[in-house]
Short mmCIF file of C-alpha atoms and ligand atoms in Angstrom, two decimals:
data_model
loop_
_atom_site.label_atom_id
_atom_site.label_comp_id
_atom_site.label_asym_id
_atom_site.label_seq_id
_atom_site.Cartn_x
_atom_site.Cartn_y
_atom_site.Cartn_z
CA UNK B 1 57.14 39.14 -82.37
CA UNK B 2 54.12 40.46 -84.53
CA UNK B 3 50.53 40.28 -82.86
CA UNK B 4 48.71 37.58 -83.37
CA UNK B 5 44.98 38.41 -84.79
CA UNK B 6 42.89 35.71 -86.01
CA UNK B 7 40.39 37.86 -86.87
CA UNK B 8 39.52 39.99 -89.39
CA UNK B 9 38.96 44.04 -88.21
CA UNK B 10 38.86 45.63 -91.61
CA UNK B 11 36.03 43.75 -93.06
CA UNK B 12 32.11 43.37 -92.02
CA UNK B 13 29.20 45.08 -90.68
CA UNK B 14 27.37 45.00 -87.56
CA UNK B 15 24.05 44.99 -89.10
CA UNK B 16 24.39 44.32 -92.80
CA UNK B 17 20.75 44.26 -93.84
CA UNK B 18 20.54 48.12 -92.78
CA UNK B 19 24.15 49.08 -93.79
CA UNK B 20 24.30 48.03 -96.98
CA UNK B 21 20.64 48.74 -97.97
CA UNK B 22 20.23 50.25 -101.32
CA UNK B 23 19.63 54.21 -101.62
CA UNK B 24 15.19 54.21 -102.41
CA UNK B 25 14.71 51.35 -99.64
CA UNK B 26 17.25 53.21 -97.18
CA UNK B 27 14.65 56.62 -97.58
CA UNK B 28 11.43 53.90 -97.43
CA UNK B 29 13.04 52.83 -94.58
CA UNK B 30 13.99 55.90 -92.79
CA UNK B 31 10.42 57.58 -93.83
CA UNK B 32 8.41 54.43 -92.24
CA UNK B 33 10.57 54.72 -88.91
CA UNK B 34 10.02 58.91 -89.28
CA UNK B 35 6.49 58.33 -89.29
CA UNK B 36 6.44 55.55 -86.75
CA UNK B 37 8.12 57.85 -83.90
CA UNK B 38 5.73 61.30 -84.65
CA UNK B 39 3.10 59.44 -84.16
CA UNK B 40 4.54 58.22 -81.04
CA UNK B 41 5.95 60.96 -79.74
CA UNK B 42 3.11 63.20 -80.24
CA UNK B 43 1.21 61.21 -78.06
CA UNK B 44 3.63 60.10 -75.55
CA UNK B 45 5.99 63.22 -75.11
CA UNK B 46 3.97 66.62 -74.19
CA UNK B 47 7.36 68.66 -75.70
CA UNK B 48 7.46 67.07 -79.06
CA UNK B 49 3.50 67.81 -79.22
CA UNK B 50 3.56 70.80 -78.14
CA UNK B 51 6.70 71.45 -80.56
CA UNK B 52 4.06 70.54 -83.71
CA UNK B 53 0.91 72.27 -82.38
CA UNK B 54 2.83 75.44 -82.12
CA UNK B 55 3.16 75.90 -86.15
CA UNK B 56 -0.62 73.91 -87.06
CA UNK B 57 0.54 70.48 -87.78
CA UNK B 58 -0.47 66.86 -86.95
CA UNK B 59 1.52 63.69 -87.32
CA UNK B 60 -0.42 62.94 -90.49
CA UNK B 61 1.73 65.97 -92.32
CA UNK B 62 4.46 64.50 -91.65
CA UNK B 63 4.98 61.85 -94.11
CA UNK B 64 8.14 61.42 -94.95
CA UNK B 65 11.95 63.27 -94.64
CA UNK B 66 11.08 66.31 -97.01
CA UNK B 67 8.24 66.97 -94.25
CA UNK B 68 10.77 67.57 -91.80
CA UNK B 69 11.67 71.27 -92.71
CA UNK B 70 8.26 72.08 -91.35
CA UNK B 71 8.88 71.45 -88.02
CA UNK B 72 10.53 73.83 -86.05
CA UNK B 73 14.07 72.82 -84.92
CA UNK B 74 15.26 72.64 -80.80
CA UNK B 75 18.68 73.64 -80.05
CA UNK B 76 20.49 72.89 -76.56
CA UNK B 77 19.85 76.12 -75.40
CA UNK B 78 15.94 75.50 -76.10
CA UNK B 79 16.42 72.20 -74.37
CA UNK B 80 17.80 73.89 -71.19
CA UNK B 81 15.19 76.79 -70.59
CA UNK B 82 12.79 73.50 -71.56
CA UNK B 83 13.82 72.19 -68.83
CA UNK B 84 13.97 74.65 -66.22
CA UNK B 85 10.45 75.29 -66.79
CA UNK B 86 9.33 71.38 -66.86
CA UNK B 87 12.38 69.46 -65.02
CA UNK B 88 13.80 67.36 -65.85
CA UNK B 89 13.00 66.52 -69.36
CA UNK B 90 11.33 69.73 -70.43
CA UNK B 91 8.42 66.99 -71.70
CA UNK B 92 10.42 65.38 -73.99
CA UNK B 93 10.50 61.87 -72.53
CA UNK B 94 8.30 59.66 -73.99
CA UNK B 95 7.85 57.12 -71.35
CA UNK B 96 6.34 58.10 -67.46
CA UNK B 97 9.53 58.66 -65.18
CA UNK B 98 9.07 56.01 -62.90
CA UNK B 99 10.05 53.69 -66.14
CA UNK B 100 13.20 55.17 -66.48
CA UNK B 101 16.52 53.43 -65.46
CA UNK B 102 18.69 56.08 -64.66
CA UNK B 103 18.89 59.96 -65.12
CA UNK B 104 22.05 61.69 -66.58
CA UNK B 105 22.91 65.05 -66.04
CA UNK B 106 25.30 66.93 -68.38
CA UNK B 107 26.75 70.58 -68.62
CA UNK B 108 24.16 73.23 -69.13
CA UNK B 109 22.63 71.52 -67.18
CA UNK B 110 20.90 69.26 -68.93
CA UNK B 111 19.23 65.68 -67.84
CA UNK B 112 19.29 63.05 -70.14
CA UNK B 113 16.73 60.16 -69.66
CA UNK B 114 18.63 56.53 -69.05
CA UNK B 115 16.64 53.64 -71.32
CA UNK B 116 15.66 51.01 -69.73
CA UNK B 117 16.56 48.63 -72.61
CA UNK B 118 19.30 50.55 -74.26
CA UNK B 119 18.61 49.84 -77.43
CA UNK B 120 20.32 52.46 -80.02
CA UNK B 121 22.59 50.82 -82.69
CA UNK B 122 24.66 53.86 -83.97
CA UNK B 123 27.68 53.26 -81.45
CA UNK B 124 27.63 49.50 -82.00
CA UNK B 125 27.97 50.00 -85.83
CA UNK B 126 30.77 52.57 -84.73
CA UNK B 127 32.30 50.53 -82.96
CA UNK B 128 32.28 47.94 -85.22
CA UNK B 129 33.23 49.47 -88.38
CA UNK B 130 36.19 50.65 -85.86
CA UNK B 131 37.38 46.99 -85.72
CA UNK B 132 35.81 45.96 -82.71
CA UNK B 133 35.25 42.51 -82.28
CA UNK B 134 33.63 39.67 -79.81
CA UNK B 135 36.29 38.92 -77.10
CA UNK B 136 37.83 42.14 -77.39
CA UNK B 137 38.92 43.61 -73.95
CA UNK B 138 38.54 47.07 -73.40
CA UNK B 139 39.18 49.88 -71.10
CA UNK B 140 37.07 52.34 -71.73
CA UNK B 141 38.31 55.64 -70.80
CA UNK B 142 35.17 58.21 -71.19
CA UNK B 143 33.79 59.56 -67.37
CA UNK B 144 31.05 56.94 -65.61
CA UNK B 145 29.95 59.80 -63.61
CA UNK B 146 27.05 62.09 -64.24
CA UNK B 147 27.26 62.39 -68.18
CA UNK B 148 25.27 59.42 -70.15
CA UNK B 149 28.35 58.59 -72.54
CA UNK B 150 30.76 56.30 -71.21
CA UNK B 151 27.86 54.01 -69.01
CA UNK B 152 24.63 54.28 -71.20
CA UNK B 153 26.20 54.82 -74.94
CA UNK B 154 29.75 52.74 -74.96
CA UNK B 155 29.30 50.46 -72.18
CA UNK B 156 26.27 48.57 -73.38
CA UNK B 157 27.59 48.86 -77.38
CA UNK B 158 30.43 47.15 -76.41
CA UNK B 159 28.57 44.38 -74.56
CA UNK B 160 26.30 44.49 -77.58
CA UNK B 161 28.71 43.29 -79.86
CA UNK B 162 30.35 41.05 -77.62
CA UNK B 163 33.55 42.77 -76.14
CA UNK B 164 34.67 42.86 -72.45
CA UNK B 165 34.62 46.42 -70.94
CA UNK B 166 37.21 47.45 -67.85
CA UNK B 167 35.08 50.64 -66.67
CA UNK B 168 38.36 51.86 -65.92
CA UNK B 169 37.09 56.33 -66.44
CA UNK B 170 38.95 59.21 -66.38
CA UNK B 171 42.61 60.03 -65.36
CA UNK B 172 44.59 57.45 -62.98
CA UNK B 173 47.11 57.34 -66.49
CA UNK B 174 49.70 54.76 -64.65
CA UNK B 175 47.05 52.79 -63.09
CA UNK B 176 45.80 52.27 -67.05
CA UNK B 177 48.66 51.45 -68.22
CA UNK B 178 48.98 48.90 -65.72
CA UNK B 179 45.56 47.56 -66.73
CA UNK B 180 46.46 48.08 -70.59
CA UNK B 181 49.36 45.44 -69.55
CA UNK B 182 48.29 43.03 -67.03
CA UNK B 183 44.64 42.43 -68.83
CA UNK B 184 46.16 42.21 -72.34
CA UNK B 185 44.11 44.82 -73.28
CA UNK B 186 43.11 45.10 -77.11
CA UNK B 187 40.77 47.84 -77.37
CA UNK B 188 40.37 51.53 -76.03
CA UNK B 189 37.75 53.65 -76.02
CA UNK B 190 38.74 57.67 -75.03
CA UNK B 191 39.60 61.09 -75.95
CA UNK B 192 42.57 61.30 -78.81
CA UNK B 193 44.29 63.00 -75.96
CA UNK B 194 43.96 60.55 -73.44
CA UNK B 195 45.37 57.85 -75.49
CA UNK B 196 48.22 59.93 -76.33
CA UNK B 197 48.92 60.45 -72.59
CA UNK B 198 48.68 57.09 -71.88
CA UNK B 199 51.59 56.31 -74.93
CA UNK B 200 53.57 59.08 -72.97
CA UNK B 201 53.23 57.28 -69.51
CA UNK B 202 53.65 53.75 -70.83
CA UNK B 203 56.64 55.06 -72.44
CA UNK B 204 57.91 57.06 -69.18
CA UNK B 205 57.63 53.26 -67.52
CA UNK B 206 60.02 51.76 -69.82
CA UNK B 207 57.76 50.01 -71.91
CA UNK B 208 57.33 49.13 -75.46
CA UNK B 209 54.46 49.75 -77.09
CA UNK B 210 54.11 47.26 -79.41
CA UNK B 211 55.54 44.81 -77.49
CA UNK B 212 54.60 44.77 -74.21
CA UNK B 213 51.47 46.00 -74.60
CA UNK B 214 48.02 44.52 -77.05
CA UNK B 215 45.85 47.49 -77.87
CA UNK B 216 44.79 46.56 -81.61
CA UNK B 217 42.32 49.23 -81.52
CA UNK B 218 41.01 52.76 -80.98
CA UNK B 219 37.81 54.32 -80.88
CA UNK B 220 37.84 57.96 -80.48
CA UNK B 221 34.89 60.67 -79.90
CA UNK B 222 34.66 64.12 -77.70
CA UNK B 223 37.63 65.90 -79.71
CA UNK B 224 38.59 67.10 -82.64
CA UNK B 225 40.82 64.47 -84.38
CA UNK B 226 44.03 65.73 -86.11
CA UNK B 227 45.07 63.51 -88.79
CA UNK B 228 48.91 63.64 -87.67
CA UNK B 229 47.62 62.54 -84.36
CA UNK B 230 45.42 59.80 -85.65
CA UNK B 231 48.79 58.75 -87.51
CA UNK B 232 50.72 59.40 -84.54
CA UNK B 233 48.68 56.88 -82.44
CA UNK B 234 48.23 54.30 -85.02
CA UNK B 235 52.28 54.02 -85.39
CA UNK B 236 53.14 53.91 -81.74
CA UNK B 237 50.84 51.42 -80.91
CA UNK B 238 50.55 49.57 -84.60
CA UNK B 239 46.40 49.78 -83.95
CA UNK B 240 43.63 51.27 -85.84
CA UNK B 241 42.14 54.26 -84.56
CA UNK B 242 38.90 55.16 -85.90
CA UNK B 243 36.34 57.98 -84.73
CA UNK B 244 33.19 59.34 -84.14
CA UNK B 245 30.59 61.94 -83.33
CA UNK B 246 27.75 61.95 -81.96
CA UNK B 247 25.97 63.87 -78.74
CA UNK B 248 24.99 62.89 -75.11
CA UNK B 249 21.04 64.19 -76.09
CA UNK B 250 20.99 61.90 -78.94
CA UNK B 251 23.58 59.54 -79.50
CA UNK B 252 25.68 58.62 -82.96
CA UNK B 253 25.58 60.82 -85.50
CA UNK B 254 28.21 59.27 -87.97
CA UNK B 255 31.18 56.85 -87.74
CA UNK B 256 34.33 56.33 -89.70
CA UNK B 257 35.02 52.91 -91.58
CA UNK B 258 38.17 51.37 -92.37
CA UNK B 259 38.50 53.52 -95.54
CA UNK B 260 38.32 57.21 -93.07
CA UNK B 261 36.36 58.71 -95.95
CA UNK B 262 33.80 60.80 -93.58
CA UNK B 263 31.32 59.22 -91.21
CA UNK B 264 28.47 56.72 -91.79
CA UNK B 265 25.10 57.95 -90.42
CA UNK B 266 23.59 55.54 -88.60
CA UNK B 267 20.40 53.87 -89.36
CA UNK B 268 18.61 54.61 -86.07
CA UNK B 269 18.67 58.76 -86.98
CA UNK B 270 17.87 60.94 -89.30
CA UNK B 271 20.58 63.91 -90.16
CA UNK B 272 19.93 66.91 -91.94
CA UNK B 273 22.62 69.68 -92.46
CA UNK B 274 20.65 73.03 -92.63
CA UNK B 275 21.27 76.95 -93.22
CA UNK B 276 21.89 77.96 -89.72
CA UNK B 277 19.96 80.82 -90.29
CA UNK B 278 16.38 80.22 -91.93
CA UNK B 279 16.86 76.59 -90.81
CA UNK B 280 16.11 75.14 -94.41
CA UNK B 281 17.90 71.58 -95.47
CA UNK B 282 20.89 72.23 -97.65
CA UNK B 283 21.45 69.50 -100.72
CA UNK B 284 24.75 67.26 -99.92
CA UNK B 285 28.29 69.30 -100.37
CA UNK B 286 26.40 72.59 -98.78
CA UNK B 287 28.12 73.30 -95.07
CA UNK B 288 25.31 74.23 -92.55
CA UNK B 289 24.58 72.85 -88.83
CA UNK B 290 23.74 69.58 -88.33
CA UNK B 291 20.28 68.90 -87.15
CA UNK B 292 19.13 64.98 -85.97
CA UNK B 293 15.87 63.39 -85.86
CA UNK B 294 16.22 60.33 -83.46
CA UNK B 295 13.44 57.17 -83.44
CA UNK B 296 14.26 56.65 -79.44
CA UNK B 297 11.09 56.13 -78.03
CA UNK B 298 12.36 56.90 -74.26
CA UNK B 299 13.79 60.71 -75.65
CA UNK B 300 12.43 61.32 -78.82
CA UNK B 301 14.08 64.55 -80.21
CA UNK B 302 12.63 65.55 -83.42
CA UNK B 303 14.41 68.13 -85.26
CA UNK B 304 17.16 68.54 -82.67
CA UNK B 305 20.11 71.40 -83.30
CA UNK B 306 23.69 70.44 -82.81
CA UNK B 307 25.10 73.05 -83.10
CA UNK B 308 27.96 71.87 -84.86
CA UNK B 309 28.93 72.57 -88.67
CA UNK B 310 29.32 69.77 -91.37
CA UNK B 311 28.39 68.83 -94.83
CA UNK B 312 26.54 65.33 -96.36
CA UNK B 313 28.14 63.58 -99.14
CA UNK B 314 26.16 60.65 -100.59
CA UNK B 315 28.55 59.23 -102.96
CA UNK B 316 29.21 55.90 -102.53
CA UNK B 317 31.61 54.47 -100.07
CA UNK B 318 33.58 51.01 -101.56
CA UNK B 319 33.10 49.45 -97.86
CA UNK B 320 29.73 48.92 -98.92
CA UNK B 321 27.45 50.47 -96.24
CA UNK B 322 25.28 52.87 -98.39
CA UNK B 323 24.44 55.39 -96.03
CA UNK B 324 25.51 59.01 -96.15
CA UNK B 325 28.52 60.38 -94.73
CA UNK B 326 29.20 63.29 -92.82
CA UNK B 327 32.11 64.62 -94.52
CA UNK B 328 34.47 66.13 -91.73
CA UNK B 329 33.03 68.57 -88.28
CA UNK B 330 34.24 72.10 -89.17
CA UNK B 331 33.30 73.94 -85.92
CA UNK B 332 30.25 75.73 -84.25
CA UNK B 333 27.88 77.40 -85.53
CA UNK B 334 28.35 79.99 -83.33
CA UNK B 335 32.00 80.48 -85.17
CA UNK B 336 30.84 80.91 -88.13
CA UNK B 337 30.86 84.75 -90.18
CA UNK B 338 29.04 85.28 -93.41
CA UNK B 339 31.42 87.04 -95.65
CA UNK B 340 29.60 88.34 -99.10
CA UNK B 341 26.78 86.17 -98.51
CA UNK B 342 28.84 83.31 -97.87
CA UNK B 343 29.29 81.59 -94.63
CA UNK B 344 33.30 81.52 -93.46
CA UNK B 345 34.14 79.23 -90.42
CA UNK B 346 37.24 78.86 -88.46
CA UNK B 347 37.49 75.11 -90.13
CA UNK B 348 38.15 76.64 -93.23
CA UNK B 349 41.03 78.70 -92.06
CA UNK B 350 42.55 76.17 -90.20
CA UNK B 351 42.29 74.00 -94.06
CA UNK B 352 44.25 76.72 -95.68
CA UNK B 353 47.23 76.70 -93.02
CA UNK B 354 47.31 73.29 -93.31
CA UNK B 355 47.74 73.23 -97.08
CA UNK B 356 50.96 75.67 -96.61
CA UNK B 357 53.71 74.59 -94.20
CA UNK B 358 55.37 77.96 -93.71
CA UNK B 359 52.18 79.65 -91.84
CA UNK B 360 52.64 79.44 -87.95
CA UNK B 361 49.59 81.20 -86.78
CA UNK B 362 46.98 82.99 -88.28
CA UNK B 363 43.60 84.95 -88.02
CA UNK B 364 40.60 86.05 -90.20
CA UNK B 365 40.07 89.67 -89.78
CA UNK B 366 36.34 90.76 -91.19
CA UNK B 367 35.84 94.23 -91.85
CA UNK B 368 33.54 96.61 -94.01
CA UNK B 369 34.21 99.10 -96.52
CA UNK B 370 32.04 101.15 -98.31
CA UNK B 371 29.40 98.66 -97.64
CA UNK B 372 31.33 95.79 -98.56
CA UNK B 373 32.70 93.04 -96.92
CA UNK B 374 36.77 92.69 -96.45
CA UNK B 375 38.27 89.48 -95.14
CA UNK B 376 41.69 89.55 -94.27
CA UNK B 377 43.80 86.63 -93.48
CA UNK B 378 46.40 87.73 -90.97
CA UNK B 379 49.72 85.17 -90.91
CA UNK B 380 52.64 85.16 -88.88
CA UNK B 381 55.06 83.06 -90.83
CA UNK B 382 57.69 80.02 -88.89
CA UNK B 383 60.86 82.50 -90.50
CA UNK B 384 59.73 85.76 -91.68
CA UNK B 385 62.30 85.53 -94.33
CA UNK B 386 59.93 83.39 -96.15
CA UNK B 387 57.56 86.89 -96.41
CA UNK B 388 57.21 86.80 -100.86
CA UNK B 389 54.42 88.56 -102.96
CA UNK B 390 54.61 84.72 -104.18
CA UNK B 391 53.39 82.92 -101.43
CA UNK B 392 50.92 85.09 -100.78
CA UNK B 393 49.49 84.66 -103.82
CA UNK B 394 49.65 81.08 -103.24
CA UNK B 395 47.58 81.62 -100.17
CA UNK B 396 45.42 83.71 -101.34
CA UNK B 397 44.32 80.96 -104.41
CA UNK B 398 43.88 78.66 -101.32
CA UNK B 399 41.57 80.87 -99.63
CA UNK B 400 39.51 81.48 -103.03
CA UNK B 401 39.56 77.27 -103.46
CA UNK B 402 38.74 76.41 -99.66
CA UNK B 403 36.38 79.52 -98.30
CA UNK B 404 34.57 80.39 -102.16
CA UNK B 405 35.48 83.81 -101.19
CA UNK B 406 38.05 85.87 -102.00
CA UNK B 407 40.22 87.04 -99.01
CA UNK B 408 43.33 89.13 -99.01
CA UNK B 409 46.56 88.34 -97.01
CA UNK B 410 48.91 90.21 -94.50
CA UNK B 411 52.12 89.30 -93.22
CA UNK B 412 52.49 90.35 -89.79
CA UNK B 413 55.83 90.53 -87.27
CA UNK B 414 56.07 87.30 -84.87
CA UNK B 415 54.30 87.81 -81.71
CA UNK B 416 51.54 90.16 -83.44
CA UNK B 417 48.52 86.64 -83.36
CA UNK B 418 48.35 86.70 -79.18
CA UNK B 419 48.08 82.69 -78.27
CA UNK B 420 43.90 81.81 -77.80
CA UNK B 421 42.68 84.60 -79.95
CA UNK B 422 39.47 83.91 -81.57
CA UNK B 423 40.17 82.52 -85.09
CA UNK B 424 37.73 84.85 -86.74
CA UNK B 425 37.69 88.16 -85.83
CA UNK B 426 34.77 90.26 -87.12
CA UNK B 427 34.85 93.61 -86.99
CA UNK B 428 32.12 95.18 -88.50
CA UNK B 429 29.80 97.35 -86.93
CA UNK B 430 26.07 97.65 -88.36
CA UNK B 431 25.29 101.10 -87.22
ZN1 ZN X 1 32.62 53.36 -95.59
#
């Protein structure tokens, strides 16, 4: 029997006002709200002051987004030492403790401040644009203990837009199912992973998915997400999986929409991808680290570091929400090599394997020659019959269209790429 679904998941917007603003009054919009939390947080949080008084400026130079490049940017590690030296919050809270509701702690350590009022949008529009609706009932699989995601972030944006959570957490896979079953279940928030567990167990139990079960649909964050998975998923369970990414310091940072072409930014942040180096904003189709400016009064980070690697697009998406899109995550910044003056990440590598079916594993080898850079793409092929001067030509054009730089390839025997190696391997040696 098909599922019944009076409603409609592919279409709307959790706020449409702000999603489908036009370009100039989206950057009005966003400056107004800029200004609005500098001067707040300048006076409220002794970090975020302390932050602008350490290059000369006041909240009056900072007008609008262009004004953002002159403040300096905080990255996690800052935020830890930050807070070892002024615990919890290093000073960035912007309310007095005793106001707080809860405080998170997360690997690093770091403490997160709990809100009171939760009152960020981003993972409500996720969620929405996901195909979550009112009277949806989901289990929602992220950990309730310690870390501020599953509790602070998902939990109230579900109750936001009207769904009904089962705090179910991590693990217990059988005991899910069994929820997924006897609750009718018809949405899931988790890890990729997780999900695809849970289609493993609820298979192992003699169950059909479609059938016996009601998940409609998936939201995703926390991992990378495959495409074949996504696909994977969607079939088994005939749902729509969508995903997102964000961080526990600051919440959503972009969200797919039915169309999958990239992720929305919000309209409660501002994202700027910048040269991980000097830290200046790169225009939209550049790849640098993604840096967020937040207007959350209780943890205002301004200028805050990811450390993750993406690009903006700003081309128009035919759902209709107008903001920009974060194209795809391609790693860490930390991953990432500058070959010739041009910055080489393992995302890239992993692009070109994908676009040729006969490569089984593979490594970047960087090394220097007579002051030059040499990239090397090392491949172990599925059958090393397949070893021809053509195909590696073939690769090699997909290295010059995907990296910008030119890289040479090497066949290798099976067994040469040892499992877990780092996917760039630079060599060089500065001496
Ligand atoms: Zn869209």
């Amino acid at each position: 029997m098909p599922k019944q679904d009076p409603m409609d998941r592919t279409k709307g917007f959790f706020k449409k006002n702000l999603e489908t603003i036009p370009h100039k009054k989206r950057v009005d919009y966003l400056n107004r709200k800029l200004r609005g939390i500098i001067q707040y947080a300048y006076k409220h949080s002794v970090a975020v002051k302390n932050k602008l008084d350490s290059v000369g400026l006041k909240p009056r130079d900072i007008q609008t987004i262009k004004d953002l490049e002159k403040i300096p940017i905080t990255k996690k590690a800052d935020l830890v030492e930050l807070q070892k030296e002024n615990p919890p919050f290093g000073g960035f809270e912007g309310v007095p403790l005793n106001e707080l509701r809860r405080i998170y702690v997360s690997p690093g350590p770091i403490h997160e401040p709990g809100d009171p009022e939760y009152e960020e949008v981003g993972w409500a529009q996720a969620l929405y644009a996901g195909g979550f609706r009112p009277g949806d009932i989901v289990i929602n699989t992220f950990s309730y203990h310690m870390v501020p995601f599953a509790m602070e972030m998902v939990d109230n944006s579900l109750y936001r837009i009207g769904c009904v959570t089962v705090p179910t957490g991590v693990g217990n896979t059988e005991q899910q199912v069994h929820v997924l079953k006897n609750l009718k279940v018809s949405g899931f928030c988790g890890t990729p992973s997780f999900l695809l567990n849970m289609a493993e167990k609820a298979e192992e139990m003699g169950l059909d998915l479609k059938k016996d079960l009601s998940l409609q649909v998936a939201f995703v964050a926390a991992e990378m997400l495959p495409e074949s998975l996504r696909l994977k998923l969607e079939e088994k369970f005939g749902l729509i999986l969508r995903q997102s990414y964000g961080t526990a310091d600051i919440g959503c940072l972009g969200y797919e929409c039915m169309l999958k072409n990239g992720m929305h930014v919000p309209d409660d942040k501002i994202v700027e991808i910048v040269d991980p180096e000097t830290g200046k904003p790169l225009p939209p189709g550049k790849t640098g680290e993604i840096v967020a400016t937040t207007f959350n009064k209780v943890y205002p980070l301004i200028r805050f570091g990811t450390g993750d690697l993406s690009l903006l697009t700003e081309t128009p998406c035919p759902c209709g929400r107008t903001s920009p899109r974060l194209v795809k995550i391609l790693g860490r910044v930390d991953q990432v090599t500058k070959v010739r003056g041009l910055f080489v990440h393992p995302g890239q590598a992993n692009e070109v394997a994908l676009k040729h079916s006969e490569i089984e594993k593979y490594q970047i080898v960087v090394t220097r020659k007579e002051h030059k850079d040499e990239m090397t793409l090392r491949v172990e092929l599925k059958e090393e019959t397949l070893h021809s001067e053509q195909l590696k030509q073939e690769i090699e054009r997909s290295i010059r269209d995907v990296m910008k730089v030119r890289g040479e390839v090497q066949f290798v025997p099976k067994g040469t790429i040892p499992d877990g190696v780092k996917k760039i391997d630079d060599q060089r040696t500065w001496e």
